[in-house]
Tab-separated table of C-alpha atoms (C1' of nucleotides) in Angstrom:
chain	number	residue	atom	x	y	z
L	46	MET	CA	32.734	6.525	-26.554
L	47	ASP	CA	30.863	7.947	-29.561
L	48	ALA	CA	28.522	6.260	-32.127
L	49	ALA	CA	31.399	7.023	-34.780
L	50	ASN	CA	34.023	4.790	-32.896
L	51	ASP	CA	31.421	1.853	-33.170
L	52	VAL	CA	30.899	2.021	-37.006
L	53	ALA	CA	34.009	0.031	-37.589
L	54	VAL	CA	32.710	-3.091	-36.302
L	55	GLY	CA	29.436	-2.306	-37.545
L	56	HIS	CA	29.570	-4.857	-40.262
L	57	ASP	CA	31.110	-7.484	-38.397
L	58	LEU	CA	28.112	-7.231	-35.627
L	59	SER	CA	25.257	-6.955	-37.745
L	60	SER	CA	26.387	-10.283	-40.006
L	61	GLN	CA	27.370	-12.388	-36.462
L	62	LEU	CA	24.129	-11.193	-35.353
L	63	LEU	CA	21.834	-12.141	-38.385
L	64	THR	CA	23.635	-15.698	-38.863
L	65	TRP	CA	22.441	-16.387	-35.469
L	66	TYR	CA	19.015	-15.217	-35.454
L	67	GLU	CA	18.236	-17.343	-38.349
L	68	ARG	CA	19.605	-20.089	-36.976
L	69	GLU	CA	17.808	-19.525	-33.131
L	70	LYS	CA	14.946	-17.713	-33.785
L	71	ARG	CA	11.805	-18.742	-32.321
L	72	ASP	CA	8.693	-19.796	-34.542
L	73	LEU	CA	6.305	-16.659	-33.368
L	74	PRO	CA	2.755	-15.795	-34.741
L	75	TRP	CA	3.237	-12.325	-36.005
L	76	ARG	CA	6.576	-13.477	-38.002
L	77	LYS	CA	4.340	-15.425	-40.522
L	78	THR	CA	3.082	-12.414	-41.531
L	79	GLY	CA	4.147	-9.401	-43.615
L	80	ASN	CA	0.599	-8.251	-43.077
L	81	PRO	CA	1.003	-4.316	-41.055
L	82	TYR	CA	-2.282	-4.520	-39.507
L	83	ALA	CA	-1.552	-7.867	-37.989
L	84	ILE	CA	2.213	-6.437	-37.181
L	85	TRP	CA	0.749	-3.605	-35.260
L	86	VAL	CA	-1.705	-5.236	-33.441
L	87	SER	CA	1.501	-7.690	-32.077
L	88	GLU	CA	3.647	-4.671	-31.176
L	89	VAL	CA	0.667	-2.905	-29.465
L	90	MET	CA	-0.052	-6.346	-27.156
L	91	LEU	CA	3.892	-6.967	-26.774
L	92	GLN	CA	4.294	-3.281	-25.149
L	93	GLN	CA	5.340	-4.074	-21.465
L	94	THR	CA	4.006	-7.832	-22.041
L	95	GLN	CA	5.581	-10.990	-22.416
L	96	VAL	CA	5.797	-13.094	-25.618
L	97	LYS	CA	3.854	-15.980	-24.036
L	98	THR	CA	1.593	-13.733	-22.185
L	99	VAL	CA	0.460	-12.272	-26.021
L	100	ILE	CA	0.187	-15.196	-28.169
L	101	PRO	CA	-3.654	-16.677	-27.052
L	102	TYR	CA	-4.767	-13.172	-27.131
L	103	TYR	CA	-3.163	-11.908	-30.595
L	104	GLU	CA	-5.124	-15.053	-32.014
L	105	ARG	CA	-8.211	-14.291	-30.525
L	106	PHE	CA	-8.098	-10.894	-31.889
L	107	LEU	CA	-7.071	-11.043	-35.497
L	108	LYS	CA	-9.800	-13.772	-35.709
L	109	LEU	CA	-12.203	-11.402	-34.044
L	110	PHE	CA	-10.919	-7.953	-35.994
L	111	PRO	CA	-8.991	-9.481	-39.118
L	112	SER	CA	-8.788	-6.119	-40.597
L	113	VAL	CA	-8.480	-2.403	-39.990
L	114	ASP	CA	-11.785	-1.819	-41.024
L	115	GLN	CA	-13.444	-3.984	-39.093
L	116	LEU	CA	-11.504	-3.232	-35.855
L	117	ALA	CA	-12.997	0.048	-36.703
L	118	ALA	CA	-16.279	-0.860	-36.939
L	119	ALA	CA	-16.526	-2.837	-33.920
L	120	SER	CA	-17.231	-1.314	-30.823
L	121	LEU	CA	-14.832	-0.378	-28.053
L	122	GLU	CA	-16.580	-2.428	-25.754
L	123	ASP	CA	-16.397	-5.683	-27.903
L	124	VAL	CA	-12.746	-4.353	-28.104
L	125	LEU	CA	-12.388	-4.271	-24.446
L	126	THR	CA	-13.617	-7.720	-23.861
L	127	VAL	CA	-11.117	-9.206	-26.148
L	128	TRP	CA	-8.395	-7.498	-24.151
L	129	SER	CA	-9.380	-8.295	-20.770
L	130	GLY	CA	-6.529	-10.071	-18.715
L	131	LEU	CA	-3.870	-8.631	-21.083
L	132	GLY	CA	-3.753	-5.334	-18.986
L	133	TYR	CA	-2.573	-1.261	-19.614
L	134	TYR	CA	-6.443	-1.185	-21.434
L	135	SER	CA	-5.256	2.191	-22.851
L	136	ARG	CA	-4.045	0.169	-25.621
L	137	ALA	CA	-7.129	-1.490	-26.410
L	138	ARG	CA	-9.176	2.079	-26.153
L	139	ARG	CA	-6.206	3.565	-28.385
L	140	MET	CA	-5.986	1.145	-31.141
L	141	TRP	CA	-9.313	1.223	-31.300
L	142	GLU	CA	-9.090	4.680	-31.912
L	143	GLY	CA	-5.882	4.370	-34.222
L	144	ALA	CA	-8.234	1.899	-36.490
L	145	ARG	CA	-10.593	5.139	-36.866
L	146	TYR	CA	-7.987	7.035	-37.755
L	147	ILE	CA	-6.373	5.176	-39.871
L	148	CYS	CA	-9.986	4.462	-42.251
L	149	ASP	CA	-11.115	8.162	-41.982
L	150	GLN	CA	-7.433	9.738	-42.687
L	151	CYS	CA	-5.990	7.308	-43.947
L	152	GLY	CA	-8.480	5.835	-46.458
L	153	GLY	CA	-8.493	2.614	-44.303
L	154	ARG	CA	-4.400	1.535	-45.500
L	155	MET	CA	-1.647	1.768	-42.786
L	156	PRO	CA	0.869	4.788	-42.991
L	157	GLU	CA	3.884	3.329	-44.311
L	158	ASN	CA	6.766	5.291	-42.840
L	159	TYR	CA	7.719	6.346	-39.479
L	160	ASP	CA	6.696	9.807	-39.140
L	161	SER	CA	3.049	9.075	-39.773
L	162	LEU	CA	3.205	6.035	-38.136
L	163	LEU	CA	4.021	8.354	-35.127
L	164	LEU	CA	0.718	10.206	-35.804
L	165	VAL	CA	-1.771	7.157	-34.809
L	166	PRO	CA	-3.257	7.117	-31.513
L	167	GLY	CA	-0.906	4.162	-29.415
L	168	ILE	CA	1.842	4.492	-31.513
L	169	GLY	CA	4.665	5.575	-30.308
L	170	ARG	CA	8.544	6.028	-31.267
L	171	TYR	CA	8.893	2.445	-30.334
L	172	THR	CA	5.954	0.948	-32.272
L	173	ALA	CA	6.541	3.630	-35.069
L	174	GLY	CA	9.927	2.306	-35.588
L	175	ALA	CA	8.946	-1.311	-35.047
L	176	ILE	CA	6.299	-1.425	-37.910
L	177	ALA	CA	7.997	0.735	-40.466
L	178	SER	CA	11.250	-1.415	-40.081
L	179	ILE	CA	9.222	-4.768	-39.958
L	180	ALA	CA	6.152	-4.381	-41.845
L	181	PHE	CA	7.680	-1.395	-44.726
L	182	GLY	CA	11.620	-1.910	-44.359
L	183	GLN	CA	12.495	1.575	-43.457
L	184	ARG	CA	15.918	1.746	-41.924
L	185	VAL	CA	14.916	2.821	-38.660
L	186	ALA	CA	15.390	1.951	-35.061
L	187	ALA	CA	13.010	0.007	-32.571
L	188	ILE	CA	14.457	0.439	-29.257
L	189	ASP	CA	12.867	-1.597	-26.600
L	190	GLY	CA	13.441	-3.062	-22.913
L	191	ASN	CA	15.547	-5.687	-24.867
L	192	VAL	CA	17.490	-3.656	-26.953
L	193	LEU	CA	18.425	-1.210	-24.012
L	194	ARG	CA	19.728	-3.933	-22.071
L	195	VAL	CA	21.672	-5.808	-24.857
L	196	VAL	CA	23.512	-1.775	-26.119
L	197	SER	CA	24.087	-1.143	-22.342
L	198	ARG	CA	25.848	-4.320	-21.845
L	199	LEU	CA	27.423	-4.332	-25.447
L	200	LEU	CA	28.915	-0.210	-24.569
L	201	THR	CA	29.265	-1.185	-20.350
L	202	TRP	CA	26.758	2.309	-20.456
L	203	SER	CA	26.602	3.692	-16.698
L	204	GLU	CA	23.453	6.104	-17.018
L	205	PRO	CA	20.358	5.085	-16.448
L	206	VAL	CA	18.879	3.749	-19.734
L	207	GLU	CA	15.532	6.204	-19.111
L	208	THR	CA	17.124	9.344	-20.440
L	209	VAL	CA	16.825	11.175	-23.594
L	210	ARG	CA	20.604	11.594	-24.110
L	211	THR	CA	20.788	7.899	-23.940
L	212	HIS	CA	17.857	6.807	-26.398
L	213	ARG	CA	19.585	9.596	-28.881
L	214	HIS	CA	23.363	7.837	-28.335
L	215	PHE	CA	21.490	4.140	-28.741
L	216	ASN	CA	19.918	5.164	-31.811
L	217	ASP	CA	23.090	6.651	-33.368
L	218	TYR	CA	24.785	3.330	-32.122
L	219	LEU	CA	22.581	0.993	-33.959
L	220	MET	CA	21.658	3.382	-36.961
L	221	ALA	CA	25.708	2.954	-37.890
L	222	TRP	CA	25.078	-0.524	-37.378
L	223	GLN	CA	22.327	-1.747	-38.896
L	224	PRO	CA	22.105	-3.018	-42.680
L	225	ALA	CA	21.014	-0.991	-45.526
L	226	SER	CA	18.732	-4.550	-46.058
L	227	GLN	CA	16.283	-5.859	-43.948
L	228	PRO	CA	16.100	-3.719	-41.298
L	229	GLY	CA	13.065	-5.274	-39.667
L	230	ILE	CA	15.391	-8.398	-39.160
L	231	PHE	CA	18.360	-6.921	-37.899
L	232	ASN	CA	15.645	-5.276	-35.322
L	233	GLN	CA	14.064	-8.110	-34.195
L	234	ALA	CA	16.996	-9.883	-34.306
L	235	LEU	CA	18.522	-7.544	-31.390
L	236	MET	CA	15.167	-7.947	-29.646
L	237	GLU	CA	15.362	-11.804	-29.868
L	238	LEU	CA	18.953	-11.846	-28.528
L	239	GLY	CA	17.676	-9.488	-25.617
L	240	ALA	CA	14.594	-12.241	-24.999
L	241	THR	CA	16.156	-15.370	-24.885
L	242	VAL	CA	19.930	-14.970	-24.547
L	243	CYS	CA	20.737	-11.543	-22.876
L	244	THR	CA	18.379	-11.910	-20.416
L	245	PRO	CA	17.982	-9.793	-17.426
L	246	SER	CA	19.566	-11.834	-14.215
L	247	LYS	CA	21.101	-14.928	-16.474
L	248	PRO	CA	22.246	-14.087	-19.436
L	249	GLU	CA	23.851	-17.043	-21.450
L	250	CYS	CA	26.940	-15.102	-22.876
L	251	SER	CA	28.283	-18.531	-23.823
L	252	HIS	CA	25.894	-18.851	-26.418
L	253	CYS	CA	25.545	-14.930	-27.618
L	254	PRO	CA	27.052	-13.877	-31.036
L	255	LEU	CA	28.413	-10.902	-29.746
L	256	ALA	CA	30.111	-11.801	-26.744
L	257	GLN	CA	33.918	-11.016	-28.340
L	258	ASP	CA	32.911	-7.290	-29.094
L	259	CYS	CA	30.597	-6.871	-25.766
L	260	GLN	CA	32.178	-4.755	-22.881
L	261	GLY	CA	30.204	-6.183	-20.503
L	262	TYR	CA	31.015	-9.550	-21.160
L	263	LEU	CA	35.045	-9.070	-21.610
L	264	SER	CA	34.990	-7.240	-17.947
L	265	GLY	CA	32.695	-9.533	-16.538
L	266	ASP	CA	30.539	-6.796	-15.375
L	267	PHE	CA	27.527	-7.546	-17.834
L	268	LEU	CA	24.990	-7.676	-14.312
L	269	ARG	CA	25.582	-4.243	-13.582
L	270	TYR	CA	24.041	-2.832	-16.973
L	271	PRO	CA	21.555	-1.761	-17.774
L	272	VAL	CA	21.096	0.516	-15.188
L	273	LYS	CA	17.925	2.164	-14.224
L	274	LYS	CA	16.645	4.687	-11.995
L	275	PRO	CA	14.899	3.872	-9.006
L	276	LYS	CA	11.323	3.093	-9.306
L	277	ALA	CA	8.534	4.944	-6.971
L	278	LYS	CA	6.771	3.090	-4.138
L	279	ARG	CA	3.451	0.919	-4.485
L	280	GLN	CA	0.778	2.585	-2.748
L	281	GLU	CA	-1.521	1.110	-0.524
L	282	VAL	CA	-5.272	1.389	-1.244
L	283	THR	CA	-8.373	-0.321	0.887
L	284	ARG	CA	-11.456	-0.933	-1.766
L	285	LEU	CA	-14.653	-1.551	0.005
L	286	THR	CA	-16.454	-3.450	-2.975
L	287	PHE	CA	-20.325	-3.809	-2.965
L	288	VAL	CA	-21.597	-7.361	-4.123
L	289	ILE	CA	-25.207	-6.640	-5.162
L	290	ARG	CA	-26.652	-10.422	-6.300
L	291	ARG	CA	-29.858	-11.682	-6.776
L	292	GLY	CA	-29.646	-15.958	-7.091
L	293	ASN	CA	-27.230	-16.337	-9.835
L	294	GLN	CA	-26.955	-12.727	-11.489
L	295	VAL	CA	-24.898	-9.794	-9.695
L	296	TYR	CA	-24.882	-5.970	-10.339
L	297	LEU	CA	-21.842	-4.630	-12.418
L	298	GLN	CA	-21.110	-0.783	-13.479
L	299	ARG	CA	-18.625	0.532	-15.910
L	300	ARG	CA	-15.596	2.297	-14.763
L	301	PRO	CA	-14.885	5.604	-15.455
L	302	GLU	CA	-13.376	6.617	-18.975
L	303	GLN	CA	-10.104	7.770	-17.909
L	304	GLY	CA	-7.813	6.218	-15.482
L	305	LEU	CA	-6.805	3.074	-13.609
L	306	LEU	CA	-9.317	0.176	-15.240
L	307	ALA	CA	-10.842	2.905	-17.390
L	308	ASN	CA	-13.749	1.734	-19.097
L	309	LEU	CA	-14.197	-2.080	-17.945
L	310	TRP	CA	-16.782	-3.455	-15.767
L	311	GLU	CA	-16.695	-3.606	-11.590
L	312	PHE	CA	-18.265	-4.705	-8.499
L	313	PRO	CA	-19.369	-1.130	-7.279
L	314	GLY	CA	-16.972	0.281	-4.526
L	315	VAL	CA	-15.417	2.902	-2.693
L	316	GLU	CA	-11.601	3.353	-1.796
L	317	LEU	CA	-11.530	4.032	1.941
L	318	ARG	CA	-9.541	6.872	3.384
L	319	GLY	CA	-8.520	6.637	7.046
L	320	HIS	CA	-8.821	2.667	7.781
L	321	SER	CA	-6.030	0.557	9.026
L	322	THR	CA	-4.786	-0.854	5.730
L	323	LYS	CA	-2.205	-3.611	7.567
L	324	GLU	CA	-4.956	-5.853	9.658
L	325	GLY	CA	-7.693	-7.513	8.474
L	326	LEU	CA	-11.588	-5.973	8.031
L	327	PRO	CA	-11.471	-2.870	9.510
L	328	SER	CA	-14.171	-1.387	11.077
L	329	ILE	CA	-17.064	0.663	9.529
L	330	SER	CA	-20.421	2.161	11.399
L	331	TYR	CA	-23.613	1.708	9.902
L	332	GLU	CA	-23.889	5.439	9.177
L	333	GLU	CA	-20.574	4.886	7.397
L	334	PHE	CA	-21.445	1.988	5.530
L	335	LEU	CA	-24.637	3.521	4.115
L	336	GLY	CA	-22.814	6.730	2.770
L	337	PHE	CA	-19.793	4.641	0.904
L	338	PHE	CA	-22.502	3.081	-0.524
L	339	GLN	CA	-24.481	5.489	-1.761
L	340	LYS	CA	-21.316	6.901	-3.150
L	341	ALA	CA	-20.803	3.808	-4.724
L	342	VAL	CA	-23.958	2.915	-6.352
L	343	PRO	CA	-25.430	6.094	-7.800
L	344	VAL	CA	-29.182	4.883	-7.582
L	345	ARG	CA	-31.091	4.960	-4.540
L	346	THR	CA	-33.039	1.873	-4.890
L	347	PHE	CA	-31.303	-0.359	-3.279
L	348	ASP	CA	-30.823	1.831	0.090
L	349	GLU	CA	-33.339	0.045	2.048
L	350	CYS	CA	-31.836	-3.478	1.398
L	351	ILE	CA	-29.019	-2.016	2.555
L	352	ARG	CA	-30.233	-1.309	6.086
L	353	LYS	CA	-32.106	-4.459	6.379
L	354	GLN	CA	-29.019	-5.908	5.753
L	355	CYS	CA	-27.010	-4.411	8.345
L	356	GLU	CA	-29.309	-5.513	10.907
L	357	LEU	CA	-28.418	-8.941	9.775
L	358	GLY	CA	-25.348	-8.934	11.450
L	359	PRO	CA	-21.735	-9.678	10.189
L	360	ILE	CA	-21.550	-8.994	6.329
L	361	LEU	CA	-17.881	-8.222	5.576
L	362	HIS	CA	-15.842	-10.410	3.360
L	363	GLY	CA	-12.018	-10.704	2.131
L	364	PRO	CA	-9.772	-9.299	2.272
L	365	VAL	CA	-7.900	-10.102	-1.157
L	366	TRP	CA	-5.151	-8.020	-1.958
L	367	TYR	CA	-4.328	-7.094	-5.816
L	368	THR	CA	-0.994	-5.465	-6.791
L	369	PHE	CA	-0.792	-3.303	-9.629
L	370	SER	CA	2.587	-1.616	-10.966
L	371	HIS	CA	1.711	1.531	-8.759
L	372	ARG	CA	-0.673	0.827	-6.513
L	373	LEU	CA	-1.849	-2.020	-3.810
L	374	TRP	CA	-5.699	-2.722	-3.544
L	375	LYS	CA	-6.985	-4.402	-0.584
L	376	ILE	CA	-10.194	-5.426	-1.462
L	377	ILE	CA	-13.067	-6.354	1.096
L	378	TRP	CA	-16.528	-6.913	0.101
L	379	ALA	CA	-20.147	-6.732	1.684
L	380	ILE	CA	-22.847	-9.142	-0.375
L	381	VAL	CA	-26.044	-7.675	-0.628
L	382	ASP	CA	-28.389	-10.064	-1.970
L	383	LEU	CA	-31.360	-9.067	-2.943
L	384	SER	CA	-33.630	-12.423	-3.145
L	385	ILE	CA	-34.390	-11.923	0.210
L	386	TYR	CA	-37.078	-9.509	-0.750
L	387	GLU	CA	-38.821	-11.163	-3.071
L	388	GLN	CA	-41.545	-9.173	-3.653
L	389	ILE	CA	-39.660	-5.626	-4.189
L	390	ALA	CA	-36.565	-6.905	-5.916
L	391	PRO	CA	-37.855	-6.943	-9.389
L	392	SER	CA	-38.920	-3.628	-9.498
L	393	LEU	CA	-35.699	-2.945	-8.032
L	394	ILE	CA	-34.071	-4.420	-10.744
L	395	LYS	CA	-36.064	-2.998	-13.340
L	396	GLU	CA	-35.757	0.679	-12.109
L	397	ALA	CA	-31.340	0.171	-12.186
L	398	ASN	CA	-31.204	-1.184	-15.505
L	399	GLU	CA	-33.714	1.546	-17.020
L	400	ASN	CA	-31.426	4.218	-15.061
L	401	TYR	CA	-28.868	3.085	-15.770
L	402	GLU	CA	-28.718	0.769	-19.341
L	403	GLU	CA	-24.610	2.182	-19.712
L	404	LYS	CA	-23.964	2.654	-16.516
L	405	GLY	CA	-25.305	-0.773	-14.722
L	406	CYS	CA	-25.842	-4.179	-15.943
L	407	TRP	CA	-26.733	-7.788	-14.335
L	408	ILE	CA	-25.065	-10.659	-15.348
L	409	SER	CA	-25.119	-14.283	-14.314
L	410	VAL	CA	-22.158	-15.341	-12.506
L	411	GLN	CA	-20.714	-17.446	-15.285
L	412	ASP	CA	-21.278	-15.086	-17.425
L	413	LEU	CA	-18.448	-12.826	-16.090
L	414	ALA	CA	-15.852	-14.431	-18.164
L	415	LEU	CA	-17.494	-13.402	-21.185
L	416	ILE	CA	-17.046	-9.237	-20.629
L	417	ALA	CA	-14.469	-7.081	-19.780
L	418	LEU	CA	-14.065	-7.548	-16.113
L	419	PRO	CA	-10.478	-6.935	-14.172
L	420	VAL	CA	-8.566	-9.777	-13.117
L	421	ALA	CA	-9.115	-8.158	-9.609
L	422	PHE	CA	-12.290	-8.790	-9.602
L	423	LYS	CA	-12.171	-12.087	-10.819
L	424	ALA	CA	-10.592	-12.939	-7.396
L	425	ILE	CA	-13.894	-11.679	-6.020
L	426	ALA	CA	-16.104	-14.002	-8.161
L	427	GLU	CA	-14.283	-17.065	-7.604
L	428	GLU	CA	-14.091	-16.432	-3.665
L	429	LEU	CA	-18.007	-16.150	-4.104
L	430	LYS	CA	-18.129	-19.475	-6.064
L	431	ASN	CA	-15.368	-21.070	-2.821
L	432	GLU	CA	-18.004	-19.743	-0.430
L	433	LYS	CA	-20.890	-21.245	-1.833
L	434	SER	CA	-19.663	-25.041	-1.880
V	4	DA	C1'	11.582	13.981	-15.800
V	5	DA	C1'	8.502	11.603	-13.156
V	6	DA	C1'	3.710	9.811	-12.595
V	7	DT	C1'	-0.074	6.899	-14.511
V	8	DC	C1'	-1.464	2.830	-16.300
V	9	DG	C1'	-2.157	-4.301	-15.607
V	10	DG	C1'	-0.870	-8.996	-15.185
V	11	DG	C1'	1.833	-12.681	-15.698
V	12	DG	C1'	6.498	-14.775	-14.828
V	13	DG	C1'	10.780	-15.728	-12.666
V	14	DG	C1'	14.115	-15.419	-9.197
H	244	DC	C1'	9.782	-9.995	-2.025
H	245	DC	C1'	11.431	-8.501	-5.834
H	246	DC	C1'	12.098	-6.759	-10.954
H	247	DC	C1'	11.188	-7.714	-15.685
H	248	DC	C1'	8.312	-7.144	-19.659
H	249	DA	C1'	8.434	-6.030	-28.053
H	250	DG	C1'	6.046	1.656	-23.833
H	251	DA	C1'	2.450	5.610	-24.461
H	252	DT	C1'	0.762	9.590	-22.810
H	253	DT	C1'	-0.232	12.917	-19.823
H	254	DT	C1'	1.710	16.160	-16.156
DNA sequence: AAATCGGGGGG
DNA sequence: CCCCCAGATTT
């Protein structure tokens, strides 16, 4: 089967899909605007993220950064704070970089076609297609996970959908099908169908406007599609975390600019190797412990507190488990309470702040919600509260 | 082509 | 427990 053979039914499919969409479409915030910037924001947030999750973030983000200029003028710190909890934080950094690119290179106006949009940081082929078609009426496809599922079922496409060949074929197929007017409506209708009717596990084919043209439905084989390649297994890592506190305040550091949870705040810590991950708390000698601490916290002023803390008995807490898409953290933590050392703590804290005003900060437990703290560490904060009460 | 990069929803 | 989600980028 090739795209040319599919063209014959194209117009019929299109009108049935669009009629269904006008009747059944959800009332979503980004469907009330023609503002290309707002549509951009929605498309980036919706990458690998469900509609329900995105909505409150979308509203808050646009309220705080209502235009490209204001996003470009903001600090990365503030953008990440608004983004925190949404995940895939490179999206936020790249959108911020993209806003600066648009202000510097495009006179502050959003690029208006697919090829130009592709040049913006964080905008790939899907997002470029979505913005170009929805905001600017350009006749291009926007192939996301929903569309892959719908089309693979329509065609009973038996190859893995991640391949270049599949994408090329689906793009040709869709472009032969897409009407000349309102390509953005057509693209959204396909995604809406995948999100609400042609769902992964229990598609409602009885409500599908395309059922009579769907090879998957007609053959009864729709659950075999889309075919996907196997995924890599998740790796387990034990993370030793240091909760340095003084009264109501805790000490945080900024994570590196690249990699996991880039640029976000965290309780300092190290990833352990050679310790059993399956059981509860690993046994760590005093020497090891101090070594880990010195690796995690690049200021030496707390070391004396660590020494004395070690003399007070068991200090490890947890574990709590936290899963990322490709990593599993077993988080254990040690509480280093500086309020035991009333006389020396103030100077220590002062020095830490002066030396690492970019990298380290003190913050009260209740203010943890106000900064870019990964959800993984909010779990520790919750444990802290529970242990107190 | 495979790996990396979060967090939440739903079976 | 698993898989999935309006993916992009790097290796």
